[in-house]
């Protein structure tokens, strides 16, 4: 099934073949994949070509290696739609997963000029700076750094942000979360982030920045999140015209 005449590189064809085994559930999460030697014999290609295909799939999060043991199929990525404005806790609950947070930092500080401008407040007005690890079924998924204007989002405590910020804003403060602008970029895990997210350093992660507004047009949060590239994929439906 390797097409040597094709302009598609052979390592890429092998990648597609392995992906198909995963998609058709011939290989399931936790299963060991055949060894490099077995693939080399099956496809009559060099070991380097097989290694390149497998390394690419490891980097994309389809497979993971265990030292001295072999290469295994990873869990399926969480598919997060980009339609609709939701929070982490409600997303995880909807999927039947257990949301959790670990608070790394919770501070009340004066806003610097840049943050103040984006939150439509004055420089030095008080803001909460919150850094959390977000976990799903006890696995770290994202690191989140949030800035919230303290005069608008009143009475925040560590206990509240340990569960759901959006629930507190809507149910307790009775404010209406309305819309957000969000940017998504690729990035690489730095050493400290890698430790917190339980991933290797210098692997692909998704950097997401969100500015979220209430229904009166007032921004109430600036959030910078770093999502694990091996566990997340963002999906959007598009319609032509
Ligand atoms: C999501 C949002 C974040 C928001 C949080 C609220 C993205 C990229 N970010 O993580 O902006 O602050 O949800 O979650 O989706 P919570 O209600 O569980 O605290």
Tab-separated table of C-alpha atoms and ligand atoms in Angstrom:
chain	number	residue	atom	x	y	z
A	1	UNK	CA	0.000	0.000	0.000
A	2	UNK	CA	3.021	2.277	-0.199
A	3	UNK	CA	2.979	4.076	-3.539
A	4	UNK	CA	6.561	4.711	-4.548
A	5	UNK	CA	5.512	6.637	-7.665
A	6	UNK	CA	3.473	9.093	-5.653
A	7	UNK	CA	4.801	12.604	-4.993
A	8	UNK	CA	3.607	12.104	-1.406
A	9	UNK	CA	6.674	11.278	0.736
A	10	UNK	CA	6.807	7.695	1.966
A	11	UNK	CA	7.068	8.654	5.636
A	12	UNK	CA	3.848	10.625	5.187
A	13	UNK	CA	2.096	7.634	3.613
A	14	UNK	CA	3.122	5.542	6.617
A	15	UNK	CA	1.788	8.233	8.943
A	16	UNK	CA	-1.542	8.188	7.144
A	17	UNK	CA	-1.627	4.393	7.339
A	18	UNK	CA	-1.074	4.413	11.110
A	19	UNK	CA	-3.627	7.198	11.587
A	20	UNK	CA	-6.135	5.106	9.680
A	21	UNK	CA	-5.491	2.133	11.989
A	22	UNK	CA	-6.335	4.453	14.897
A	23	UNK	CA	-9.403	5.959	13.231
A	24	UNK	CA	-10.846	2.565	12.300
A	25	UNK	CA	-10.084	1.332	15.831
A	26	UNK	CA	-7.820	-1.417	14.580
A	27	UNK	CA	-5.487	0.229	17.098
A	28	UNK	CA	-6.977	1.628	20.315
A	29	UNK	CA	-5.636	3.974	23.014
A	30	UNK	CA	-3.056	2.118	25.083
A	31	UNK	CA	-2.265	-0.444	22.344
A	32	UNK	CA	1.375	-0.918	21.364
A	33	UNK	CA	2.029	-0.280	17.688
A	34	UNK	CA	4.224	-2.711	15.691
A	35	UNK	CA	7.969	-2.184	16.147
A	36	UNK	CA	10.108	-0.135	13.737
A	37	UNK	CA	11.588	-3.403	12.491
A	38	UNK	CA	8.161	-4.856	11.735
A	39	UNK	CA	7.116	-1.749	9.815
A	40	UNK	CA	10.452	-1.757	7.965
A	41	UNK	CA	9.788	-5.295	6.778
A	42	UNK	CA	6.100	-4.716	6.050
A	43	UNK	CA	6.719	-1.644	3.873
A	44	UNK	CA	10.192	-2.501	2.564
A	45	UNK	CA	11.464	0.923	3.503
A	46	UNK	CA	14.415	2.133	5.535
A	47	UNK	CA	14.265	2.237	9.299
A	48	UNK	CA	14.857	5.994	9.140
A	49	UNK	CA	11.696	6.503	7.097
A	50	UNK	CA	9.637	4.519	9.608
A	51	UNK	CA	11.234	6.414	12.487
A	52	UNK	CA	10.381	9.750	10.898
A	53	UNK	CA	6.720	8.755	10.481
A	54	UNK	CA	6.494	7.590	14.086
A	55	UNK	CA	8.286	10.668	15.444
A	56	UNK	CA	5.869	12.928	13.579
A	57	UNK	CA	2.886	11.066	15.049
A	58	UNK	CA	4.430	11.313	18.525
A	59	UNK	CA	4.874	15.062	18.048
A	60	UNK	CA	1.287	15.408	16.861
A	61	UNK	CA	0.040	13.529	19.910
A	62	UNK	CA	-1.307	10.395	18.191
A	63	UNK	CA	1.349	8.157	19.744
A	64	UNK	CA	3.580	8.254	22.802
A	65	UNK	CA	6.857	6.485	23.488
A	66	UNK	CA	7.790	4.677	26.646
A	67	UNK	CA	11.512	4.311	27.199
A	68	UNK	CA	12.755	0.755	26.787
A	69	UNK	CA	9.231	-0.532	26.073
A	70	UNK	CA	7.736	0.687	22.840
A	71	UNK	CA	5.360	3.114	21.212
A	72	UNK	CA	1.698	3.268	22.134
A	73	UNK	CA	-1.515	4.861	20.883
A	74	UNK	CA	-2.496	7.983	22.878
A	75	UNK	CA	-5.952	8.877	24.095
A	76	UNK	CA	-8.102	10.667	21.544
A	77	UNK	CA	-7.796	14.434	21.646
A	78	UNK	CA	-10.543	16.488	23.215
A	79	UNK	CA	-12.442	18.229	20.428
A	80	UNK	CA	-13.349	21.742	21.423
A	81	UNK	CA	-15.729	23.637	19.215
A	82	UNK	CA	-14.977	27.277	18.547
A	83	UNK	CA	-18.674	28.081	18.195
A	84	UNK	CA	-20.328	29.363	21.329
A	85	UNK	CA	-18.715	30.890	24.377
A	86	UNK	CA	-18.193	28.399	27.168
A	87	UNK	CA	-16.012	27.931	30.230
A	88	UNK	CA	-13.739	25.066	31.141
A	89	UNK	CA	-15.889	23.621	33.936
A	90	UNK	CA	-19.080	23.529	31.883
A	91	UNK	CA	-17.212	22.049	28.885
A	92	UNK	CA	-15.805	19.206	30.933
A	93	UNK	CA	-19.107	18.519	32.687
A	94	UNK	CA	-20.872	18.330	29.317
A	95	UNK	CA	-18.405	15.646	28.236
A	96	UNK	CA	-18.908	13.680	31.431
A	97	UNK	CA	-15.364	14.464	32.531
A	98	UNK	CA	-14.370	15.684	35.990
A	99	UNK	CA	-13.104	19.297	35.919
A	100	UNK	CA	-10.591	20.441	38.491
A	101	UNK	CA	-8.148	23.292	39.086
A	102	UNK	CA	-4.901	23.720	40.887
A	103	UNK	CA	-4.287	27.323	41.879
A	104	UNK	CA	-0.703	28.415	41.385
A	105	UNK	CA	-1.254	32.080	42.078
A	106	UNK	CA	-4.093	34.268	43.338
A	107	UNK	CA	-3.260	37.939	43.841
A	108	UNK	CA	-4.874	41.343	44.015
A	109	UNK	CA	-2.528	43.760	42.221
A	110	UNK	CA	-2.647	47.197	40.548
A	111	UNK	CA	-3.219	46.969	36.801
A	112	UNK	CA	-0.367	47.978	34.517
A	113	UNK	CA	-1.214	50.281	31.631
A	114	UNK	CA	-1.487	47.544	28.999
A	115	UNK	CA	-3.897	45.369	30.975
A	116	UNK	CA	-5.846	48.423	32.189
A	117	UNK	CA	-6.448	49.521	28.593
A	118	UNK	CA	-7.742	46.111	27.570
A	119	UNK	CA	-10.055	45.947	30.578
A	120	UNK	CA	-11.278	49.541	30.052
A	121	UNK	CA	-10.103	50.567	33.544
A	122	UNK	CA	-7.488	53.030	34.835
A	123	UNK	CA	-3.859	52.184	35.357
A	124	UNK	CA	-3.317	51.032	38.976
A	125	UNK	CA	-6.979	50.035	39.466
A	126	UNK	CA	-7.091	46.738	41.379
A	127	UNK	CA	-7.201	43.512	39.363
A	128	UNK	CA	-7.099	39.868	40.293
A	129	UNK	CA	-4.228	37.911	38.778
A	130	UNK	CA	-5.017	34.221	38.829
A	131	UNK	CA	-2.882	31.366	37.566
A	132	UNK	CA	-4.497	27.933	37.425
A	133	UNK	CA	-3.760	24.509	36.059
A	134	UNK	CA	-6.968	23.138	34.550
A	135	UNK	CA	-7.433	19.396	34.866
A	136	UNK	CA	-9.861	16.965	33.268
A	137	UNK	CA	-10.240	13.561	34.899
A	138	UNK	CA	-7.139	14.431	36.945
A	139	UNK	CA	-4.964	15.057	33.862
A	140	UNK	CA	-3.522	18.559	33.381
A	141	UNK	CA	-4.910	20.047	30.159
A	142	UNK	CA	-4.092	23.747	30.276
A	143	UNK	CA	-2.364	26.512	32.166
A	144	UNK	CA	-4.446	29.632	32.521
A	145	UNK	CA	-3.461	33.128	33.552
A	146	UNK	CA	-6.481	35.418	34.081
A	147	UNK	CA	-6.795	39.117	34.845
A	148	UNK	CA	-10.123	40.386	36.173
A	149	UNK	CA	-11.071	43.920	37.296
A	150	UNK	CA	-11.708	43.664	41.047
A	151	UNK	CA	-14.271	46.478	41.092
A	152	UNK	CA	-16.426	44.584	38.607
A	153	UNK	CA	-15.855	40.942	39.546
A	154	UNK	CA	-16.280	41.461	43.273
A	155	UNK	CA	-15.543	39.085	46.117
A	156	UNK	CA	-13.432	36.498	44.309
A	157	UNK	CA	-11.760	33.924	46.538
A	158	UNK	CA	-9.396	31.048	45.927
A	159	UNK	CA	-12.237	28.693	46.718
A	160	UNK	CA	-14.363	30.169	43.925
A	161	UNK	CA	-11.669	29.985	41.259
A	162	UNK	CA	-10.864	26.484	42.413
A	163	UNK	CA	-14.177	25.538	40.834
A	164	UNK	CA	-15.850	27.784	38.243
A	165	UNK	CA	-15.314	31.437	37.578
A	166	UNK	CA	-18.101	31.642	34.996
A	167	UNK	CA	-20.590	29.995	37.356
A	168	UNK	CA	-19.736	32.548	40.049
A	169	UNK	CA	-20.069	35.485	37.645
A	170	UNK	CA	-23.426	34.351	36.313
A	171	UNK	CA	-25.068	32.685	39.305
A	172	UNK	CA	-23.720	34.737	42.207
A	173	UNK	CA	-22.924	38.132	40.711
A	174	UNK	CA	-25.852	37.834	38.274
A	175	UNK	CA	-23.805	39.352	35.455
A	176	UNK	CA	-24.392	38.325	31.865
A	177	UNK	CA	-21.386	36.973	29.972
A	178	UNK	CA	-21.958	37.832	26.356
A	179	UNK	CA	-19.100	37.506	23.857
A	180	UNK	CA	-15.353	37.136	23.484
A	181	UNK	CA	-12.578	37.673	21.007
A	182	UNK	CA	-10.037	34.909	20.917
A	183	UNK	CA	-6.678	34.366	19.270
A	184	UNK	CA	-5.053	30.971	18.807
A	185	UNK	CA	-1.380	30.527	17.998
A	186	UNK	CA	1.062	27.671	18.111
A	187	UNK	CA	3.868	27.692	20.612
A	188	UNK	CA	6.374	25.376	22.294
A	189	UNK	CA	6.348	24.257	25.914
A	190	UNK	CA	8.961	25.948	28.090
A	191	UNK	CA	10.584	23.907	30.810
A	192	UNK	CA	8.439	25.181	33.702
A	193	UNK	CA	5.195	24.815	31.710
A	194	UNK	CA	6.175	21.334	30.596
A	195	UNK	CA	6.537	20.265	34.219
A	196	UNK	CA	3.169	21.700	35.201
A	197	UNK	CA	1.385	20.162	32.209
A	198	UNK	CA	3.218	16.858	32.530
A	199	UNK	CA	4.542	16.979	28.962
A	200	UNK	CA	8.082	17.096	27.532
A	201	UNK	CA	9.654	20.503	27.029
A	202	UNK	CA	9.747	22.036	23.554
A	203	UNK	CA	6.700	20.173	22.255
A	204	UNK	CA	3.853	21.963	20.444
A	205	UNK	CA	1.214	23.656	22.576
A	206	UNK	CA	-1.652	26.006	21.732
A	207	UNK	CA	-1.497	29.535	23.021
A	208	UNK	CA	-4.969	31.049	23.357
A	209	UNK	CA	-5.766	34.615	24.366
A	210	UNK	CA	-9.289	35.628	25.180
A	211	UNK	CA	-10.865	38.971	26.041
A	212	UNK	CA	-14.385	38.393	27.298
A	213	UNK	CA	-17.206	40.926	27.610
A	214	UNK	CA	-20.438	41.337	29.550
A	215	UNK	CA	-23.675	42.208	27.747
A	216	UNK	CA	-23.096	45.916	28.502
A	217	UNK	CA	-19.895	45.805	26.465
A	218	UNK	CA	-17.581	45.914	29.467
A	219	UNK	CA	-14.607	43.482	29.307
A	220	UNK	CA	-14.381	41.404	32.486
A	221	UNK	CA	-11.451	39.091	31.808
A	222	UNK	CA	-8.213	38.777	29.906
A	223	UNK	CA	-7.033	35.211	29.760
A	224	UNK	CA	-3.882	33.692	28.397
A	225	UNK	CA	-4.115	29.911	28.200
A	226	UNK	CA	-1.633	27.280	27.157
A	227	UNK	CA	-3.308	24.077	26.052
A	228	UNK	CA	-1.586	20.741	25.539
A	229	UNK	CA	-1.234	20.181	21.801
A	230	UNK	CA	-1.347	16.425	22.274
A	231	UNK	CA	-4.730	16.444	24.025
A	232	UNK	CA	-6.660	19.251	22.347
A	233	UNK	CA	-7.977	20.076	18.961
A	234	UNK	CA	-10.174	23.015	18.048
A	235	UNK	CA	-12.966	22.487	15.580
A	236	UNK	CA	-15.180	24.917	13.703
A	237	UNK	CA	-17.919	24.423	11.116
A	238	UNK	CA	-17.729	26.754	8.167
A	239	UNK	CA	-20.274	27.683	5.584
A	240	UNK	CA	-19.520	29.193	2.217
A	241	UNK	CA	-21.295	32.538	2.001
B	1	LIG	C1	-12.025	28.694	29.673
B	1	LIG	C2	-11.711	30.011	29.008
B	1	LIG	C3	-11.324	31.061	30.002
B	1	LIG	C4	-12.328	31.148	31.132
B	1	LIG	C5	-12.551	29.800	31.758
B	1	LIG	C6	-13.648	29.820	32.787
B	1	LIG	C7	-10.683	29.204	26.902
B	1	LIG	C8	-9.554	29.273	25.986
B	1	LIG	N1	-10.635	29.908	28.023
B	1	LIG	O1	-10.879	28.061	30.144
B	1	LIG	O2	-11.275	32.307	29.338
B	1	LIG	O3	-11.893	32.043	32.117
B	1	LIG	O4	-12.927	28.866	30.751
B	1	LIG	O5	-13.729	28.529	33.320
B	1	LIG	O6	-11.629	28.518	26.633
B	1	LIG	P1	-14.340	28.194	34.709
B	1	LIG	O7	-15.756	28.655	34.699
B	1	LIG	O8	-14.205	26.717	34.835
B	1	LIG	O9	-13.526	28.910	35.762
